[in-house]
Short mmCIF file of C-alpha atoms in Angstrom, two decimals:
data_model
loop_
_atom_site.label_atom_id
_atom_site.label_comp_id
_atom_site.label_asym_id
_atom_site.label_seq_id
_atom_site.Cartn_x
_atom_site.Cartn_y
_atom_site.Cartn_z
CA MET J 255 91.56 92.39 100.51
CA ILE J 256 93.54 91.59 103.57
CA GLN J 257 95.80 94.84 104.61
CA ASN J 258 98.96 94.08 106.30
CA SER J 259 101.86 96.27 104.92
CA SER J 260 102.83 97.47 108.52
CA MET J 261 101.65 94.69 111.04
CA LEU J 262 104.90 93.85 112.53
CA SER J 263 107.16 95.54 114.58
CA PRO J 264 109.94 97.01 112.34
CA ASN J 265 112.80 95.60 114.19
CA VAL J 266 111.93 92.21 113.45
CA SER J 267 114.29 91.37 110.04
CA ASN J 268 114.05 87.98 108.06
CA ASN J 269 117.33 89.06 106.19
CA SER J 270 119.82 85.91 107.24
CA GLU J 271 123.40 85.52 106.89
CA MET J 272 123.33 82.25 108.61
CA ILE J 273 120.40 80.65 106.86
CA THR J 274 119.96 80.24 103.92
CA SER J 275 116.27 79.96 102.00
CA HIS J 276 115.09 77.48 99.63
CA GLU J 277 112.38 79.63 98.48
CA SER J 278 112.91 83.58 97.77
CA VAL J 279 110.60 86.26 99.08
CA ALA J 280 109.14 86.46 95.57
CA SER J 281 107.83 83.59 95.44
CA ARG J 282 105.73 83.28 98.37
CA ARG J 283 102.23 82.98 97.33
CA SER J 284 100.23 86.08 99.07
CA SER J 285 101.38 89.31 98.22
CA VAL J 286 100.41 90.65 101.47
CA ASN J 287 102.71 88.32 103.53
CA LYS J 288 105.32 89.99 101.01
CA THR J 289 104.61 93.78 101.86
CA MET J 290 104.27 92.41 105.47
CA ILE J 291 108.35 90.90 105.70
CA GLU J 292 109.45 94.03 103.57
CA TYR J 293 108.08 96.51 105.91
CA LEU J 294 110.35 94.48 108.80
CA ASN J 295 113.89 96.18 107.61
CA ALA J 296 112.75 99.70 108.48
CA PRO J 297 114.79 100.92 111.78
CA SER J 298 112.40 101.76 114.67
CA VAL J 299 113.14 105.09 116.73
CA GLY J 300 114.91 104.51 119.97
CA THR J 301 116.08 100.64 119.39
CA PRO J 302 119.24 99.85 121.28
CA VAL J 303 121.84 98.76 119.42
CA SER J 304 122.40 96.20 121.83
CA TYR J 305 120.01 94.86 124.88
CA ASP J 306 120.84 95.62 128.29
CA PHE J 307 118.25 94.12 130.55
CA ALA J 308 120.10 94.17 133.92
CA TYR J 309 117.03 95.52 135.01
CA ARG J 310 115.58 92.29 135.14
CA GLN J 311 117.78 90.63 137.98
CA THR J 312 116.30 90.43 141.28
CA SER J 313 119.06 92.53 142.54
CA THR J 314 118.45 95.57 140.90
CA GLU J 315 114.66 95.08 139.55
CA ALA J 316 113.30 96.16 143.04
CA LEU J 317 115.26 99.78 141.91
CA THR J 318 112.37 100.04 139.57
CA ALA J 319 109.12 102.28 140.02
CA ARG J 320 106.70 100.10 138.59
CA PRO J 321 104.50 97.84 140.30
CA SER J 322 103.80 94.04 139.54
CA LEU J 323 102.71 90.99 141.09
CA LEU J 324 106.03 90.00 142.31
CA THR J 325 107.70 93.47 143.44
CA PHE J 326 107.46 97.31 143.77
CA ARG J 327 110.00 99.36 145.20
CA ALA J 328 108.25 102.80 145.91
CA PRO J 329 109.90 105.99 145.41
CA SER J 330 109.72 108.59 148.08
CA TYR J 331 107.52 110.49 146.15
CA ILE J 332 104.73 107.59 145.95
CA PRO J 333 103.05 107.58 149.37
CA VAL J 334 102.67 103.69 149.18
CA GLU J 335 104.59 100.66 150.71
CA SER J 336 106.97 98.76 148.86
CA TRP J 337 106.42 95.16 148.64
CA ASP J 338 108.69 92.08 147.48
CA TYR J 339 107.17 88.41 147.22
CA THR J 340 109.67 86.91 144.72
CA ALA J 341 110.88 84.27 147.40
CA GLU J 342 107.43 83.21 148.54
CA PHE J 343 106.83 83.06 144.64
CA TYR J 344 109.45 80.73 143.99
CA ASP J 345 108.59 78.65 147.07
CA ASP J 346 105.55 78.37 145.96
CA GLU J 347 106.60 77.51 142.53
CA ILE J 348 109.44 75.07 143.84
CA LEU J 349 106.66 73.10 146.16
CA ALA J 350 104.21 72.95 143.05
CA GLY J 351 106.84 71.14 141.29
CA GLU J 352 107.43 68.63 143.93
CA GLN J 353 103.52 68.03 144.20
CA LEU J 354 103.35 67.63 140.11
CA CYS J 355 106.08 65.14 140.30
CA ASP J 356 104.67 62.96 142.86
CA GLN J 357 101.32 63.23 140.88
CA PHE J 358 102.91 62.20 137.54
CA ASP J 359 104.31 59.08 139.69
CA GLU J 360 100.52 58.13 140.64
CA LEU J 361 99.17 59.20 137.35
CA LEU J 362 101.74 56.69 135.42
CA ALA J 363 100.51 53.66 137.19
CA GLN J 364 96.58 54.01 136.22
CA PRO J 365 94.54 53.56 133.25
CA ILE J 366 94.38 56.16 130.58
CA ASP J 367 91.29 56.86 128.26
CA LEU J 368 93.00 56.35 124.63
CA SER J 369 89.64 55.72 122.68
CA LYS J 370 89.06 57.36 119.84
CA ARG J 371 86.17 59.40 120.40
CA MET J 372 88.59 61.05 123.26
CA THR J 373 91.33 61.54 121.29
CA ARG J 374 89.27 63.08 118.47
CA ARG J 375 87.67 65.43 120.84
CA LEU J 376 90.82 66.29 122.30
CA GLN J 377 92.54 67.03 118.87
CA GLN J 378 89.75 69.23 117.98
CA SER J 379 90.18 70.96 121.21
CA PHE J 380 93.93 71.30 120.58
CA VAL J 381 93.68 72.81 117.24
CA GLU J 382 90.79 75.27 118.24
CA ASN J 383 92.52 76.54 121.25
CA PHE J 384 96.36 75.85 120.55
CA LEU J 385 97.06 75.41 116.93
CA ARG J 386 95.08 78.92 115.91
CA TRP J 387 96.98 80.70 118.23
CA THR J 388 100.67 79.06 117.73
CA PRO J 389 100.68 77.25 114.74
CA ILE J 390 103.88 75.53 114.78
CA PHE J 391 102.86 72.58 112.48
CA ASP J 392 99.81 72.27 110.55
CA GLN J 393 96.76 70.24 111.29
CA ARG J 394 97.97 66.99 109.28
CA THR J 395 100.86 66.98 111.21
CA CYS J 396 98.66 66.82 114.58
CA VAL J 397 96.37 63.77 112.76
CA ASN J 398 99.68 61.73 111.47
CA ALA J 399 100.81 61.82 115.10
CA VAL J 400 98.11 60.67 116.81
CA GLU J 401 97.38 57.82 114.08
CA HIS J 402 101.10 57.00 114.27
CA ALA J 403 101.00 56.45 118.16
CA ALA J 404 97.22 54.67 118.20
CA ALA J 405 98.44 51.99 115.28
CA GLU J 406 101.27 50.93 118.14
CA ASN J 407 98.81 51.29 120.91
CA PHE J 408 100.56 54.52 122.04
CA SER J 409 103.06 52.33 123.28
CA LEU J 410 106.11 53.83 121.52
CA LEU J 411 109.06 56.20 123.11
CA ASP J 412 109.58 57.95 120.15
CA PRO J 413 109.09 62.00 119.47
CA SER J 414 105.80 61.41 117.62
CA THR J 415 103.92 59.89 120.44
CA CYS J 416 105.20 62.27 122.78
CA LEU J 417 103.82 64.81 120.57
CA THR J 418 100.79 63.44 120.75
CA PHE J 419 100.42 62.61 124.96
CA LEU J 420 101.25 66.47 125.30
CA LEU J 421 98.77 67.70 121.94
CA LEU J 422 95.77 65.65 123.77
CA ALA J 423 96.83 67.25 127.53
CA LEU J 424 97.03 70.62 125.78
CA GLY J 425 93.45 69.70 124.47
CA ALA J 426 92.08 69.04 127.64
CA ILE J 427 93.57 71.89 129.71
CA SER J 428 92.49 74.42 126.97
CA GLU J 429 88.66 73.14 126.93
CA ASP J 430 88.85 73.63 130.81
CA ARG J 431 86.48 76.51 131.95
CA SER J 432 86.92 76.45 135.32
CA GLU J 433 88.50 79.32 137.16
CA SER J 434 88.46 77.46 140.40
CA PRO J 435 91.49 74.71 141.82
CA ASP J 436 90.70 71.27 140.93
CA ASN J 437 92.32 68.29 142.71
CA GLN J 438 93.92 67.39 139.05
CA THR J 439 94.67 69.65 136.36
CA PRO J 440 92.87 68.78 133.29
CA GLY J 441 94.86 66.63 130.23
CA LEU J 442 97.56 65.93 133.44
CA ASP J 443 97.69 62.32 133.07
CA TYR J 444 98.34 62.85 129.32
CA PHE J 445 100.94 65.03 130.07
CA ALA J 446 102.39 63.11 132.72
CA ARG J 447 103.66 60.14 130.03
CA GLY J 448 104.32 63.41 127.30
CA CYS J 449 106.61 64.64 130.00
CA GLN J 450 108.42 61.18 130.73
CA ILE J 451 108.99 60.16 127.29
CA LEU J 452 110.59 63.90 126.60
CA GLU J 453 113.18 63.31 129.66
CA ARG J 454 114.20 60.04 127.87
CA LEU J 455 114.50 62.44 124.36
CA SER J 456 116.79 65.27 126.35
CA LEU J 457 119.52 64.55 124.32
CA ARG J 458 117.99 64.64 120.91
CA THR J 459 119.10 68.45 120.26
CA GLY J 460 118.76 68.00 116.82
CA SER J 461 115.49 66.71 116.82
CA LEU J 462 112.65 69.34 115.44
CA THR J 463 109.55 66.83 116.53
CA THR J 464 111.50 66.84 120.01
CA LEU J 465 111.75 70.95 120.17
CA GLN J 466 108.09 71.16 118.79
CA CYS J 467 107.35 68.83 122.28
CA ARG J 468 109.33 71.55 123.90
CA VAL J 469 107.26 74.35 122.79
CA LEU J 470 103.71 72.21 124.04
CA GLN J 471 105.14 71.30 127.38
CA ALA J 472 105.71 75.06 128.03
CA SER J 473 102.49 75.93 126.59
CA TYR J 474 100.93 73.53 128.91
CA PHE J 475 102.38 74.97 132.04
CA LYS J 476 101.31 78.28 130.65
CA PHE J 477 98.08 77.17 130.67
CA ALA J 478 97.89 75.76 133.98
CA ILE J 479 99.76 78.88 135.51
CA ARG J 480 103.21 77.14 136.78
CA PRO J 481 105.38 80.24 135.40
CA MET J 482 108.38 78.63 136.63
CA GLN J 483 108.00 75.03 135.02
CA ALA J 484 107.00 76.89 131.65
CA TRP J 485 110.23 78.71 132.02
CA ASN J 486 112.40 75.81 132.76
CA ALA J 487 110.67 74.18 129.87
CA VAL J 488 110.43 76.99 127.26
CA THR J 489 114.61 77.82 128.34
CA GLN J 490 115.49 73.83 127.40
CA GLY J 491 113.48 74.74 124.02
CA ALA J 492 115.53 78.00 123.34
CA ARG J 493 118.89 76.67 124.11
CA ASP J 494 118.40 73.68 121.50
CA CYS J 495 117.49 76.59 119.24
CA MET J 496 120.22 78.39 119.56
CA HIS J 497 122.09 75.12 119.35
CA LEU J 498 120.57 74.21 116.18
CA LEU J 499 121.68 77.48 114.65
CA THR J 500 124.99 77.53 114.98
CA SER J 501 125.05 74.03 114.25
CA ARG J 502 125.49 72.86 110.24
CA ILE J 503 122.15 70.41 110.71
CA LEU J 504 120.45 73.57 109.12
CA GLU J 505 122.59 72.89 105.96
CA ARG J 506 121.11 69.39 105.78
CA MET J 507 117.53 70.60 106.52
CA ASN J 508 115.02 70.55 103.30
CA ARG J 509 112.85 73.70 103.04
CA SER J 510 109.98 72.29 105.47
CA GLU J 511 112.16 71.27 107.78
CA GLN J 512 113.57 74.87 107.93
CA GLU J 513 110.24 76.40 107.95
CA ALA J 514 109.23 73.89 111.04
CA LEU J 515 112.33 75.56 112.77
CA HIS J 516 111.33 78.77 112.10
CA ARG J 517 107.98 78.63 113.45
CA ALA J 518 109.53 76.65 116.69
CA PHE J 519 111.55 79.41 116.96
CA TRP J 520 109.25 82.40 117.42
CA ALA J 521 107.26 80.45 119.10
CA VAL J 522 109.68 79.70 121.83
CA SER J 523 110.40 83.57 121.45
CA THR J 524 106.94 84.49 122.05
CA ILE J 525 106.64 82.56 125.41
CA LEU J 526 110.11 83.11 126.85
CA HIS J 527 109.89 87.20 126.46
CA GLU J 528 106.43 86.77 128.30
CA LEU J 529 107.95 85.24 131.11
CA GLU J 530 111.29 87.23 131.08
CA ALA J 531 108.86 90.25 131.78
CA THR J 532 106.55 88.68 134.47
CA MET J 533 109.04 86.47 136.14
CA LYS J 534 112.07 89.10 136.09
CA MET J 535 114.20 86.55 134.70
CA HIS J 536 117.37 87.45 133.27
CA PRO J 537 117.62 87.04 129.15
CA ILE J 538 119.63 83.32 128.08
CA GLY J 539 120.36 85.45 124.84
CA LEU J 540 117.55 84.01 122.20
CA ARG J 541 116.95 87.71 120.85
CA HIS J 542 120.52 87.92 120.06
CA PHE J 543 119.15 85.46 116.81
CA HIS J 544 116.14 87.51 116.07
CA GLU J 545 117.93 89.14 113.24
CA LEU J 546 118.86 85.46 111.96
CA VAL J 547 116.03 83.87 111.80
CA PRO J 548 113.25 84.48 109.05
CA LEU J 549 109.53 85.05 110.26
CA PRO J 550 107.46 82.10 109.45
CA ARG J 551 105.79 81.59 105.90
CA PHE J 552 102.37 80.49 105.07
CA GLU J 553 100.99 79.85 101.62
CA GLU J 554 97.69 80.28 102.30
CA GLU J 555 95.10 83.38 104.33
CA ASP J 556 94.87 81.67 107.52
CA SER J 557 93.61 83.72 110.22
CA GLY J 558 95.94 81.98 112.76
CA PHE J 559 99.17 82.76 110.92
CA TYR J 560 98.22 86.49 110.81
CA TYR J 561 97.94 86.32 114.56
CA PHE J 562 100.83 84.64 115.22
CA LEU J 563 103.08 87.19 113.28
CA ALA J 564 100.92 89.87 115.12
CA GLN J 565 102.09 88.62 118.46
CA ILE J 566 105.70 87.92 117.61
CA SER J 567 106.08 91.67 116.72
CA LEU J 568 103.76 92.84 119.65
CA ARG J 569 105.51 90.85 122.12
CA LYS J 570 108.73 92.30 120.57
CA PHE J 571 107.91 95.75 120.30
CA LEU J 572 106.68 95.78 124.15
CA THR J 573 109.96 94.08 125.30
CA GLN J 574 111.86 96.72 123.21
CA SER J 575 109.61 99.33 124.68
CA LEU J 576 110.86 98.66 128.33
CA GLU J 577 114.18 99.30 127.28
CA VAL J 578 114.31 102.90 125.29
CA VAL J 579 111.60 104.41 127.26
CA GLY J 580 111.32 104.30 131.11
CA TYR J 581 113.76 101.77 132.47
CA HIS J 582 117.41 101.05 131.77
CA SER J 583 119.53 99.34 133.84
CA GLY J 584 117.47 99.76 136.92
CA ARG J 585 117.38 103.54 136.46
CA VAL J 586 113.54 105.69 135.91
CA ILE J 587 114.45 107.92 132.45
CA TYR J 588 112.14 109.92 130.72
CA ALA J 589 111.99 110.67 126.80
CA PRO J 590 108.96 112.32 125.82
CA VAL J 591 109.62 112.56 122.34
CA VAL J 592 110.46 109.17 121.60
CA THR J 593 107.44 108.18 123.34
CA MET J 594 105.53 110.05 120.88
CA GLU J 595 107.61 108.51 118.26
CA LEU J 596 106.95 104.56 119.76
CA ARG J 597 103.12 105.62 120.09
CA LYS J 598 102.91 106.64 116.28
CA GLN J 599 104.56 103.09 115.53
CA VAL J 600 102.45 101.26 117.94
CA ARG J 601 99.23 102.92 116.14
CA GLU J 602 100.74 102.19 112.62
CA TRP J 603 101.34 98.90 113.77
CA TYR J 604 97.70 97.97 114.52
CA ASP J 605 96.11 100.45 111.16
CA HIS J 606 97.94 97.72 109.32
CA LEU J 607 96.46 94.82 110.97
CA PRO J 608 94.35 92.48 108.65
CA PRO J 609 90.75 92.15 109.29
CA VAL J 610 90.35 88.39 110.44
CA VAL J 611 92.71 90.09 114.13
CA ARG J 612 91.74 93.46 114.09
CA PHE J 613 90.36 94.58 117.30
CA PRO J 614 87.96 97.58 118.37
CA LEU J 615 89.72 99.95 120.01
CA ASP J 616 86.79 100.44 122.67
CA SER J 617 85.83 97.57 125.43
CA SER J 618 83.27 96.41 123.25
CA PRO J 619 82.85 92.51 123.19
CA VAL J 620 84.95 90.75 120.28
CA PHE J 621 84.30 87.23 121.16
CA ASP J 622 87.44 86.22 119.90
CA SER J 623 90.28 85.58 122.43
CA ARG J 624 93.02 85.87 119.90
CA LYS J 625 91.71 89.60 119.19
CA SER J 626 90.91 90.28 122.88
CA PHE J 627 94.73 89.19 123.74
CA LEU J 628 96.03 91.39 121.01
CA ARG J 629 93.83 94.33 122.47
CA GLY J 630 95.12 93.87 125.78
CA GLN J 631 98.93 93.78 124.76
CA TYR J 632 98.06 96.95 122.67
CA ASN J 633 96.60 98.85 125.57
CA ALA J 634 99.20 97.48 127.93
CA LEU J 635 102.01 99.06 125.60
CA PHE J 636 100.46 102.60 126.00
CA VAL J 637 100.72 101.74 129.85
CA VAL J 638 104.46 100.87 129.79
CA LEU J 639 105.37 104.15 127.40
CA GLY J 640 103.20 106.48 129.51
CA TRP J 641 104.15 105.42 132.95
CA PRO J 642 107.21 107.04 133.34
CA SER J 643 105.38 110.77 132.51
CA VAL J 644 103.13 109.60 135.38
CA LEU J 645 106.35 109.41 137.88
CA ASN J 646 107.61 112.36 136.39
CA ILE J 647 104.29 114.25 137.13
CA MET J 648 103.96 113.03 140.75
CA GLU J 649 107.58 113.77 141.74
CA HIS J 650 107.04 117.24 140.17
CA GLY J 651 104.19 117.14 142.50
CA GLU J 652 105.99 116.80 145.82
CA GLY J 653 108.54 118.82 144.86
CA GLY J 654 111.08 117.23 143.39
CA GLY J 655 112.86 116.47 139.93
CA PRO J 656 114.18 119.26 137.63
CA THR J 657 111.78 121.95 135.97
CA LEU J 658 110.20 121.13 132.84
CA SER J 659 109.55 123.43 130.09
CA PRO J 660 106.20 124.72 129.59
CA ASP J 661 106.30 122.51 126.15
CA THR J 662 107.63 119.57 127.73
CA LEU J 663 104.95 119.80 130.55
CA ALA J 664 102.42 119.32 128.46
CA VAL J 665 103.63 116.22 126.46
CA THR J 666 104.24 114.64 129.90
CA LYS J 667 100.61 115.57 131.06
CA GLU J 668 98.97 114.23 127.85
CA GLN J 669 101.02 110.86 127.79
CA ALA J 670 100.37 110.65 131.74
CA GLN J 671 96.94 110.84 130.68
CA VAL J 672 97.03 108.26 128.48
CA CYS J 673 98.59 105.74 130.24
CA ILE J 674 96.16 106.21 132.95
CA LYS J 675 93.29 106.03 130.62
CA SER J 676 94.77 102.91 128.88
CA CYS J 677 95.05 101.09 132.34
CA CYS J 678 91.32 101.78 132.51
CA MET J 679 90.61 100.26 129.15
CA TYR J 680 93.13 97.30 129.89
CA LEU J 681 90.38 96.28 133.15
CA SER J 682 87.31 96.88 131.45
CA ILE J 683 88.69 94.37 128.86
CA ALA J 684 91.04 92.05 131.00
CA ASP J 685 88.07 89.70 131.63
CA GLU J 686 87.96 88.32 128.60
CA GLN J 687 91.26 86.58 129.08
CA LEU J 688 90.64 85.76 132.64
CA MET J 689 87.18 83.71 132.07
CA GLY J 690 88.45 80.23 132.49
CA ARG J 691 92.03 79.29 131.03
CA LYS J 692 93.24 80.57 127.48
CA MET J 693 96.69 81.02 126.20
CA GLY J 694 96.61 84.46 127.41
CA THR J 695 95.65 84.15 131.06
CA HIS J 696 98.81 83.88 132.20
CA PHE J 697 100.32 87.41 131.02
CA SER J 698 96.82 89.00 131.61
CA LEU J 699 96.73 88.27 135.35
CA TYR J 700 100.10 89.80 135.94
CA ALA J 701 98.76 93.22 133.29
CA ALA J 702 95.89 93.42 135.52
CA TYR J 703 97.35 93.21 138.69
CA ALA J 704 99.63 96.08 137.53
CA THR J 705 97.11 98.31 135.96
CA LEU J 706 95.06 98.05 138.82
CA ALA J 707 98.05 99.03 141.50
CA THR J 708 98.81 101.79 138.93
CA LEU J 709 94.90 103.43 139.36
CA ILE J 710 95.36 102.92 142.99
CA ILE J 711 99.03 104.15 143.21
CA THR J 712 97.52 107.15 141.58
CA PHE J 713 93.91 107.50 142.69
CA ASN J 714 93.10 111.07 144.04
CA CYS J 715 96.46 112.35 143.28
CA PRO J 716 96.80 115.88 143.02
CA ALA J 717 99.43 116.51 140.54
CA LEU J 718 97.41 114.23 138.46
CA ALA J 719 94.15 115.74 139.18
CA PHE J 720 93.96 116.89 135.21
CA VAL J 721 93.11 113.12 134.70
CA GLU J 722 89.41 112.66 135.58
CA GLU J 723 90.13 108.91 136.10
CA THR J 724 92.28 109.42 138.71
CA ARG J 725 89.10 110.47 140.77
CA GLN J 726 87.06 107.44 139.57
CA GLU J 727 87.00 104.29 141.97
CA HIS J 728 84.74 102.02 140.05
CA HIS J 729 87.32 101.29 137.72
CA ILE J 730 89.77 100.00 140.91
CA ARG J 731 86.50 97.99 142.26
CA TYR J 732 85.81 96.44 139.00
CA GLY J 733 89.59 95.37 138.59
CA TYR J 734 89.94 93.85 141.95
CA GLU J 735 86.25 91.84 140.65
CA VAL J 736 88.17 90.76 137.67
CA LEU J 737 91.15 89.30 139.71
CA ARG J 738 89.04 87.76 142.83
CA PRO J 739 88.33 84.53 140.76
CA TRP J 740 92.03 83.64 140.56
CA SER J 741 92.81 84.23 144.45
CA HIS J 742 93.59 80.28 144.98
CA LEU J 743 96.70 81.05 143.39
CA PRO J 744 98.80 82.05 145.94
CA LEU J 745 100.92 84.70 143.76
CA VAL J 746 97.43 86.04 143.54
CA ARG J 747 96.10 85.73 146.76
CA ARG J 748 99.12 87.57 148.04
CA GLY J 749 98.70 90.41 145.36
CA LEU J 750 95.16 91.04 146.44
CA GLU J 751 96.08 91.25 150.03
CA ARG J 752 98.42 93.81 149.21
CA ILE J 753 95.42 96.11 147.07
CA ARG J 754 93.27 95.71 149.87
CA ILE J 755 95.93 97.32 152.22
CA MET J 756 96.45 100.05 149.26
CA MET J 757 92.80 100.81 148.40
CA GLN J 758 91.97 101.56 152.31
CA HIS J 759 95.03 103.69 152.77
CA ALA J 760 93.53 105.52 149.82
CA GLY J 761 90.09 105.57 151.01
CA LEU J 762 88.64 103.10 149.44
CA ALA J 763 88.21 100.67 152.75
CA ASP J 764 85.08 98.48 151.15
CA VAL J 765 86.60 96.73 148.31
CA ASP J 766 82.84 94.34 147.76
CA HIS J 767 81.20 95.73 145.12
CA THR J 768 77.48 96.75 145.87
CA PRO J 769 74.73 97.02 143.21
CA GLY J 770 74.83 100.51 143.20
CA ASP J 771 78.12 100.79 141.49
CA PRO J 772 78.79 101.82 137.79
CA ARG J 773 80.59 99.03 135.88
CA PRO J 774 82.88 99.68 132.66
CA HIS J 775 80.44 99.45 129.83
CA ILE J 776 82.23 100.93 126.60
CA VAL J 777 85.40 102.61 127.16
CA ASN J 778 86.92 104.39 124.30
CA SER J 779 90.29 104.53 124.18
CA GLY J 780 91.17 108.16 124.41
CA LEU J 781 93.22 108.05 120.75
CA ASP J 782 92.94 109.40 117.72
CA PRO J 783 94.07 108.06 114.66
CA ASN J 784 97.72 109.39 115.46
CA GLY J 785 98.12 108.22 118.61
CA ASN J 786 97.27 111.10 120.43
CA MET J 787 94.82 111.87 123.23
CA GLU J 788 91.02 113.48 121.54
CA THR J 789 90.09 116.46 122.57
CA ARG J 790 86.28 115.63 122.37
CA SER J 791 84.72 113.88 125.34
CA SER J 792 83.61 110.42 123.75
CA THR J 793 83.44 108.35 127.25
CA LYS J 794 81.06 107.23 129.13
CA ILE J 795 82.38 104.46 131.96
CA ASP J 796 79.44 104.60 134.22
CA GLY J 797 77.69 102.40 132.24
CA SER J 798 74.70 104.39 131.30
CA ASP J 799 75.66 105.22 127.62
CA THR J 800 77.58 104.25 124.65
CA LEU J 801 79.57 105.90 122.73
CA PRO J 802 77.86 109.13 120.73
#
C-alpha cells in the first residue's frame, strides 16, 4: 500500500470558490490521493496571512546575511568580505540572449532531422526526463502532437506543432550528459522552430496548448542554465494562468481542460518560485491563486504524479519558510520555537511520502534523479530553518546581541548544529543532480554554492566549536570539486573565484584535492524521527566505514 496521508504542505488548498470542479473529491479512484488532499486544509504554524517578499528586491536583498551565487552582505560579526555579482549576472544573461537570437536565425535556415527514428527517440527521452518529473499532460498527448505535426510535414504554425518542436528540443537536451560547454546547446534547432511559432501565438492567451508550450519553453531554458530566459518564459505563462483564472473561460471548459489548466498552473508555480528564490526576483502575484487552484488529479498510482505533488508541496514549504523563519523584509529574525514546529512538519511530510518517491535520509546513492532532487531540497530546508540560529550564535560569540536564556541557547545551538550538518549532507549528495543536465540542476547549483559558502563562513568559528563539522575541511574541498565542472558558466566561475578567496582566508589555501584527503561516503542526516539531533554518534564521513 502506498502511504501518503501527510505528503503535501498543509498550506496548499484545493478548495476553490472561483473554480468549480465537475468531479467530486470522493469520486477519485485513489483513496490515497483523497487522503492526501484532505490533509491540505490543516493550517501551518507560522504561515503568514499575506505574503511580504520585499526582501527579494535587489535593494533590500543585500541586507540579508545569506550567501548565494549572486550576493552576500556580511554582517560585522562575520569575518568575510561581502560580494554582489548581480549586475555581472544580468550582463551575462542579456548577452546570452543576444547570442541565442543570432543562433536562431542561423538554425532556422538549416535543415533539421525529423525522421521517424529521431522523433521517436526524442519522444522517449522527453517522457523519461521531463514528463515523469512534470506530468503536465499524458503520453498520449505527446504522441498525438507529434503525429499531427508529422502528418502535415511539420509545416503548420499551430499550437500542436509548436508543442511538438518544444518537446523534441527537451528530449534532446535532457538526454545530454555533458557538463562542458558546447558550440550548440542540444536540441536548439528544434527549440528555435518552436519559439518561432510560439512568438506568433503570444496573443492566444486562452489556449491551453500555448500555455503548455510556455512550460516547455521555460523548462528548456532551465536545462540550458539560462535563468533569465527561463524567468521571461515562465512569467508569461504565469500571466496567462492568472488571466485565465480570472476570466469566464473556465466556465466553458470541460473536466479534462480544467485538469490540464491545473497541471500547467502548478508546473508554472514550481518553476517560478525556484527562479524567484535563486535570482532574487520580486513575486508577480501568482501565489495569490494557490488557494483557488485544485492540485492535479490522477486516476492511476503513477510515480510521476506522486513526485509532482511532492515537489509542489516542498517548493511551497521552502518558499514560505523563508518568510516565516529567518527573514522578513530584509531583517534577520530568530524564532526557535517556530523553527522547531516547522522542522516537525517537514519530517511529517517525509514520513508520509509514498515508497515510490521516498528517499534515504543518509547519503547512500538512490540512482533516481527525482528522489535525489527531493532529498536535496529536504536537506536544504533544514539549512534554511537553522541558518538564523547560526547567525545568532556567531553574533553572541562576538559579544553582540541580547543575552539568551539557557533553554533558548540550548535550542539555538541544536538548530545551528542541524543546519551545518545539513550543509555537509547536501554537498555529499549534490553530485547526483550535477552530473549532466537534469530538471534539478539549476536549483542544485545555487543550493550547493550556498551550503559550501556556509561551511567556509563557519569553518573554525570559535562560537560554533560544539559542531564537529566546522573543523572538518574535507566537506568544503568536496563541495568545491562538485561545482568545478560547471565553471564554464560565468556565474559559477565568479562564485568559485570567491570561494577560493574565502578558503585562503580560512587557512585552506590549497583547493586542489589530494589523494589522501577524505571524501564523504555515507552521511547520516543526524536527525531522529522527530526531526531532532540524534544523541548517539552514527556518522562516519571519513570514508572508512558506514553506519553501524
